[in-house]
């Protein structure tokens, strides 16, 4: 049984930083590209990062480029998202997910991912 679990969310002031972590069990993560997606209230879920199976290539949308950094440690079956210079518009539930490919073609859309965590809330106050 595949289980994906995020941690590290919380409340932070604008300009602050958070680091999200994601661990997977029942899944060998180096067989998948992995990503982070987010969903703000009243908005569609959107991809904010994708990293290929080896960690050599990653993709971000313009809204987070230069502020967010995705990384992975395949030996620990773990994915990370370092978020810096956070803005109130980054407030959302953040999901970790495994993609149905070892490669990323952009940050991805929800339909590109096959295994999901339950999400962790990130709230950025102004």
Coordinates of N, CA and C in Angstrom, one line a residue:
X1 N 0.8 -1.2 0.0 CA 0.0 0.0 0.0 C 0.9 1.2 0.0
X2 N 0.6 2.1 -0.9 CA 1.4 3.4 -1.0 C 0.9 4.4 -0.1
X3 N 1.8 5.0 0.7 CA 1.4 6.1 1.5 C 2.4 7.2 1.3
X4 N 1.9 8.4 1.1 CA 2.7 9.6 0.9 C 2.3 10.6 2.0
X5 N 3.2 11.2 2.7 CA 2.9 12.0 3.8 C 3.8 13.3 3.8
X6 N 3.1 14.4 3.9 CA 3.8 15.7 4.0 C 3.9 16.2 5.4
X7 N 4.9 17.0 5.6 CA 5.0 17.7 6.9 C 5.7 19.0 6.7
X8 N 5.7 19.9 7.7 CA 6.4 21.1 7.7 C 5.6 22.4 7.4
X9 N 4.3 22.2 7.2 CA 3.5 23.4 7.0 C 3.3 24.2 8.3
X10 N 2.7 25.3 8.1 CA 2.5 26.2 9.3 C 2.1 27.6 8.9
X11 N 2.2 28.4 9.9 CA 1.9 29.9 9.8 C 3.2 30.6 9.8
X12 N 3.4 31.5 8.8 CA 4.7 32.3 8.7 C 4.3 33.7 8.2
X13 N 5.1 34.6 8.6 CA 4.9 36.0 8.1 C 5.4 36.2 6.7
X14 N 4.9 37.1 6.0 CA 5.4 37.4 4.6 C 6.9 37.7 4.7
X15 N 7.6 37.2 3.7 CA 9.0 37.3 3.7 C 9.7 36.2 4.4
X16 N 9.0 35.3 5.1 CA 9.6 34.2 5.8 C 9.8 33.0 5.0
X17 N 10.3 31.9 5.6 CA 10.6 30.7 4.9 C 10.0 29.5 5.6
X18 N 9.7 28.5 4.9 CA 9.3 27.2 5.4 C 9.9 26.1 4.5
X19 N 10.2 25.0 5.2 CA 10.6 23.8 4.4 C 9.7 22.7 4.6
X20 N 9.1 22.2 3.5 CA 8.2 21.1 3.5 C 9.0 19.8 3.2
X21 N 8.5 18.7 3.9 CA 9.1 17.4 3.6 C 8.0 16.4 3.2
X22 N 8.4 15.4 2.5 CA 7.4 14.4 2.1 C 8.1 13.1 2.1
X23 N 7.5 12.1 2.8 CA 8.1 10.8 2.8 C 7.1 9.8 2.2
X24 N 7.6 8.8 1.5 CA 6.7 7.8 0.9 C 7.1 6.4 1.4
X25 N 6.1 5.7 1.5 CA 6.2 4.2 1.9 C 5.4 3.4 0.9
X26 N 5.9 2.2 0.6 CA 5.3 1.4 -0.4 C 5.5 1.8 -1.8
X27 N 6.5 2.7 -1.9 CA 6.8 3.3 -3.2 C 8.3 3.6 -3.3
X28 N 8.9 3.2 -4.3 CA 10.3 3.5 -4.5 C 10.4 4.7 -5.3
X29 N 10.7 5.8 -4.7 CA 10.5 7.2 -5.3 C 11.5 7.4 -6.5
X30 N 12.6 6.6 -6.6 CA 13.5 6.9 -7.7 C 12.9 6.3 -9.0
X31 N 11.7 5.7 -8.9 CA 11.0 5.2 -10.1 C 10.0 6.3 -10.6
X32 N 10.0 7.4 -10.0 CA 9.1 8.4 -10.3 C 9.7 9.8 -10.3
X33 N 9.2 10.7 -11.2 CA 9.4 12.1 -10.9 C 8.4 12.5 -9.8
X34 N 8.8 13.5 -9.0 CA 8.0 13.9 -7.9 C 7.7 15.3 -7.9
X35 N 6.6 15.7 -7.4 CA 6.2 17.1 -7.4 C 5.5 17.6 -6.2
X36 N 5.4 18.9 -6.2 CA 4.6 19.6 -5.2 C 3.5 20.4 -5.9
X37 N 2.3 20.3 -5.4 CA 1.2 21.1 -6.0 C 0.5 21.8 -4.8
X38 N -0.3 22.8 -5.1 CA -1.0 23.5 -4.1 C -2.3 23.9 -4.6
X39 N -3.2 24.1 -3.6 CA -4.6 24.5 -3.8 C -5.0 25.6 -2.8
X40 N -5.3 26.7 -3.3 CA -5.8 27.8 -2.5 C -7.3 27.8 -2.5
X41 N -7.9 28.4 -1.5 CA -9.4 28.4 -1.4 C -10.0 29.0 -2.7
X42 N -10.9 28.3 -3.3 CA -11.6 28.8 -4.4 C -10.8 28.7 -5.7
X43 N -9.6 28.1 -5.7 CA -8.8 28.0 -6.9 C -8.5 26.6 -7.2
X44 N -8.1 26.4 -8.5 CA -7.8 25.0 -8.9 C -6.4 24.6 -8.4
X45 N -6.2 23.3 -8.2 CA -4.9 22.8 -7.8 C -3.9 23.1 -8.9
X46 N -2.7 23.6 -8.5 CA -1.7 23.9 -9.5 C -0.3 23.3 -9.1
X47 N 0.5 23.0 -10.1 CA 1.8 22.5 -9.8 C 2.8 23.6 -9.5
X48 N 3.6 23.5 -8.5 CA 4.6 24.5 -8.1 C 6.0 24.0 -8.2
X49 N 6.2 22.7 -8.4 CA 7.5 22.2 -8.7 C 7.5 20.7 -9.1
X50 N 8.4 20.4 -9.9 CA 8.6 19.0 -10.3 C 10.1 18.7 -10.4
X51 N 10.5 17.5 -9.9 CA 11.9 17.1 -10.0 C 11.9 15.7 -10.6
X52 N 12.8 15.5 -11.5 CA 12.9 14.2 -12.2 C 13.5 13.1 -11.2
X53 N 13.5 11.9 -11.7 CA 13.8 10.8 -10.8 C 15.2 10.9 -10.2
X54 N 16.1 11.5 -10.9 CA 17.5 11.6 -10.5 C 17.8 12.9 -9.7
X55 N 16.9 13.8 -9.8 CA 17.1 15.1 -9.1 C 17.9 16.1 -10.0
X56 N 18.2 15.7 -11.2 CA 19.0 16.6 -12.1 C 18.2 17.7 -12.8
X57 N 17.0 17.5 -12.9 CA 16.1 18.5 -13.6 C 14.9 18.9 -12.7
X58 N 14.6 20.2 -12.6 CA 13.4 20.6 -11.9 C 12.8 21.7 -12.6
X59 N 11.5 21.8 -12.4 CA 10.7 22.8 -13.1 C 9.8 23.6 -12.1
X60 N 9.6 24.9 -12.4 CA 8.8 25.7 -11.5 C 8.0 26.6 -12.4
X61 N 6.8 27.0 -12.0 CA 6.0 28.1 -12.7 C 6.7 29.4 -12.3
X62 N 6.4 30.4 -13.1 CA 6.9 31.8 -12.9 C 6.6 32.3 -11.5
X63 N 5.4 31.9 -11.0 CA 4.9 32.5 -9.7 C 5.8 32.1 -8.5
X64 N 6.6 31.1 -8.6 CA 7.5 30.7 -7.5 C 8.9 30.6 -7.9
X65 N 9.3 30.7 -9.1 CA 10.6 30.6 -9.6 C 11.5 31.6 -8.9
X66 N 12.7 31.1 -8.4 CA 13.6 31.9 -7.7 C 13.3 32.0 -6.2
X67 N 12.2 31.5 -5.8 CA 11.8 31.5 -4.3 C 11.7 30.1 -3.8
X68 N 11.2 29.2 -4.6 CA 11.0 27.8 -4.1 C 12.1 26.9 -4.8
X69 N 12.6 26.0 -4.0 CA 13.6 25.0 -4.4 C 13.1 23.6 -4.0
X70 N 13.0 22.7 -5.0 CA 12.6 21.3 -4.8 C 13.9 20.5 -4.8
X71 N 13.9 19.5 -3.9 CA 15.1 18.6 -3.9 C 14.6 17.2 -3.4
X72 N 15.4 16.2 -3.6 CA 15.0 14.9 -3.2 C 16.2 14.1 -2.7
X73 N 15.9 13.2 -1.8 CA 16.9 12.2 -1.3 C 16.3 10.8 -1.5
X74 N 16.7 10.2 -2.6 CA 16.1 8.9 -2.9 C 16.5 7.8 -1.9
X75 N 17.6 8.0 -1.3 CA 18.0 7.0 -0.3 C 17.1 7.0 0.9
X76 N 16.5 8.2 1.1 CA 15.6 8.3 2.3 C 14.1 8.3 1.8
X77 N 13.9 8.1 0.5 CA 12.5 8.1 -0.1 C 11.8 9.4 0.3
X78 N 12.5 10.5 0.2 CA 12.0 11.8 0.7 C 12.2 12.9 -0.3
X79 N 11.2 13.8 -0.3 CA 11.2 15.0 -1.2 C 11.1 16.2 -0.3
X80 N 11.7 17.3 -0.7 CA 11.6 18.5 0.1 C 11.2 19.7 -0.8
X81 N 10.6 20.7 -0.2 CA 10.4 22.0 -0.9 C 10.8 23.1 0.1
X82 N 11.9 23.8 -0.3 CA 12.3 25.0 0.5 C 11.6 26.2 -0.1
X83 N 10.9 26.9 0.7 CA 10.1 28.0 0.3 C 10.6 29.3 1.0
X84 N 11.1 30.2 0.2 CA 11.7 31.5 0.7 C 10.9 32.6 0.2
X85 N 11.1 33.8 0.9 CA 10.4 35.0 0.5 C 8.9 34.8 0.3
X86 N 8.3 34.1 1.2 CA 6.9 33.8 1.1 C 6.0 35.0 1.0
X87 N 4.9 34.8 0.3 CA 3.9 35.9 0.1 C 2.6 35.4 0.5
X88 N 1.7 36.3 0.9 CA 0.3 35.9 1.3 C -0.3 35.1 0.2
X89 N -0.1 35.3 -1.1 CA -0.7 34.5 -2.2 C -0.1 33.1 -2.3
X90 N 0.9 32.8 -1.5 CA 1.4 31.4 -1.4 C 0.5 30.6 -0.4
X91 N -0.4 31.2 0.3 CA -1.2 30.5 1.2 C -2.1 29.4 0.5
X92 N -2.0 28.2 0.9 CA -2.6 27.1 0.2 C -2.4 25.8 1.0
X93 N -3.1 24.8 0.6 CA -2.7 23.4 1.0 C -1.7 22.9 0.0
X94 N -0.6 22.4 0.5 CA 0.5 21.9 -0.4 C 0.5 20.4 -0.3
X95 N 0.5 19.8 -1.5 CA 0.5 18.4 -1.7 C 1.8 17.9 -2.3
X96 N 2.2 16.8 -1.9 CA 3.3 16.0 -2.5 C 2.7 14.9 -3.3
X97 N 3.3 14.7 -4.5 CA 2.7 13.6 -5.4 C 3.8 13.0 -6.2
X98 N 3.6 11.8 -6.6 CA 4.4 11.1 -7.5 C 3.8 11.1 -8.9
X99 N 4.7 11.4 -9.9 CA 4.2 11.6 -11.2 C 4.2 10.3 -12.0
X100 N 3.4 10.2 -13.0 CA 3.3 8.9 -13.8 C 4.4 8.9 -14.9
X101 N 5.6 9.3 -14.5 CA 6.8 9.3 -15.4 C 8.0 9.5 -14.5
X102 N 9.2 9.1 -15.1 CA 10.4 9.5 -14.3 C 10.9 10.9 -14.7
X103 N 10.2 11.5 -15.7 CA 10.6 12.8 -16.1 C 9.6 13.9 -15.9
X104 N 10.0 15.1 -15.8 CA 9.1 16.2 -15.7 C 9.0 16.9 -17.0
X105 N 7.8 17.3 -17.4 CA 7.6 18.2 -18.5 C 6.9 19.4 -18.0
X106 N 7.6 20.3 -17.4 CA 7.0 21.4 -16.7 C 6.6 21.0 -15.3
X107 N 6.1 21.9 -14.5 CA 5.7 21.7 -13.1 C 4.6 20.7 -13.0
X108 N 3.8 20.5 -14.0 CA 2.8 19.5 -14.0 C 1.4 20.0 -13.6
X109 N 0.4 19.2 -14.0 CA -1.0 19.4 -13.6 C -1.4 18.2 -12.8
X110 N -2.5 18.4 -12.1 CA -2.9 17.3 -11.2 C -3.1 15.9 -11.9
X111 N -3.5 16.0 -13.2 CA -3.7 14.7 -13.9 C -2.4 14.0 -14.2
X112 N -1.3 14.7 -14.0 CA 0.0 14.1 -14.3 C 0.5 13.2 -13.2
X113 N -0.2 13.2 -12.0 CA 0.3 12.6 -10.8 C -0.6 11.4 -10.4
X114 N 0.0 10.4 -9.9 CA -0.7 9.2 -9.6 C -0.8 8.8 -8.1
X115 N 0.1 9.3 -7.3 CA 0.1 9.0 -5.8 C 0.2 10.4 -5.1
X116 N -0.7 10.5 -4.1 CA -0.8 11.8 -3.5 C -0.8 11.7 -2.0
X117 N -0.2 12.7 -1.3 CA -0.4 12.9 0.1 C -1.6 13.6 0.5
X118 N -1.9 13.7 1.8 CA -3.1 14.4 2.2 C -3.0 15.9 2.2
X119 N -1.8 16.4 2.2 CA -1.6 17.8 2.1 C -1.2 18.4 3.5
X120 N -0.5 19.5 3.4 CA -0.2 20.3 4.6 C -0.5 21.8 4.4
X121 N -1.1 22.4 5.4 CA -1.5 23.8 5.2 C -0.3 24.7 5.4
X122 N -0.2 25.7 4.5 CA 0.8 26.8 4.6 C 0.0 28.1 4.6
X123 N 0.2 28.9 5.6 CA -0.5 30.1 5.7 C 0.5 31.2 5.9
X124 N 0.5 32.2 5.0 CA 1.4 33.3 5.0 C 0.6 34.6 5.4
X125 N 1.0 35.2 6.5 CA 0.3 36.4 6.9 C 1.0 37.6 6.4
X126 N 0.2 38.7 6.2 CA 0.8 39.9 5.6 C 1.2 40.9 6.8

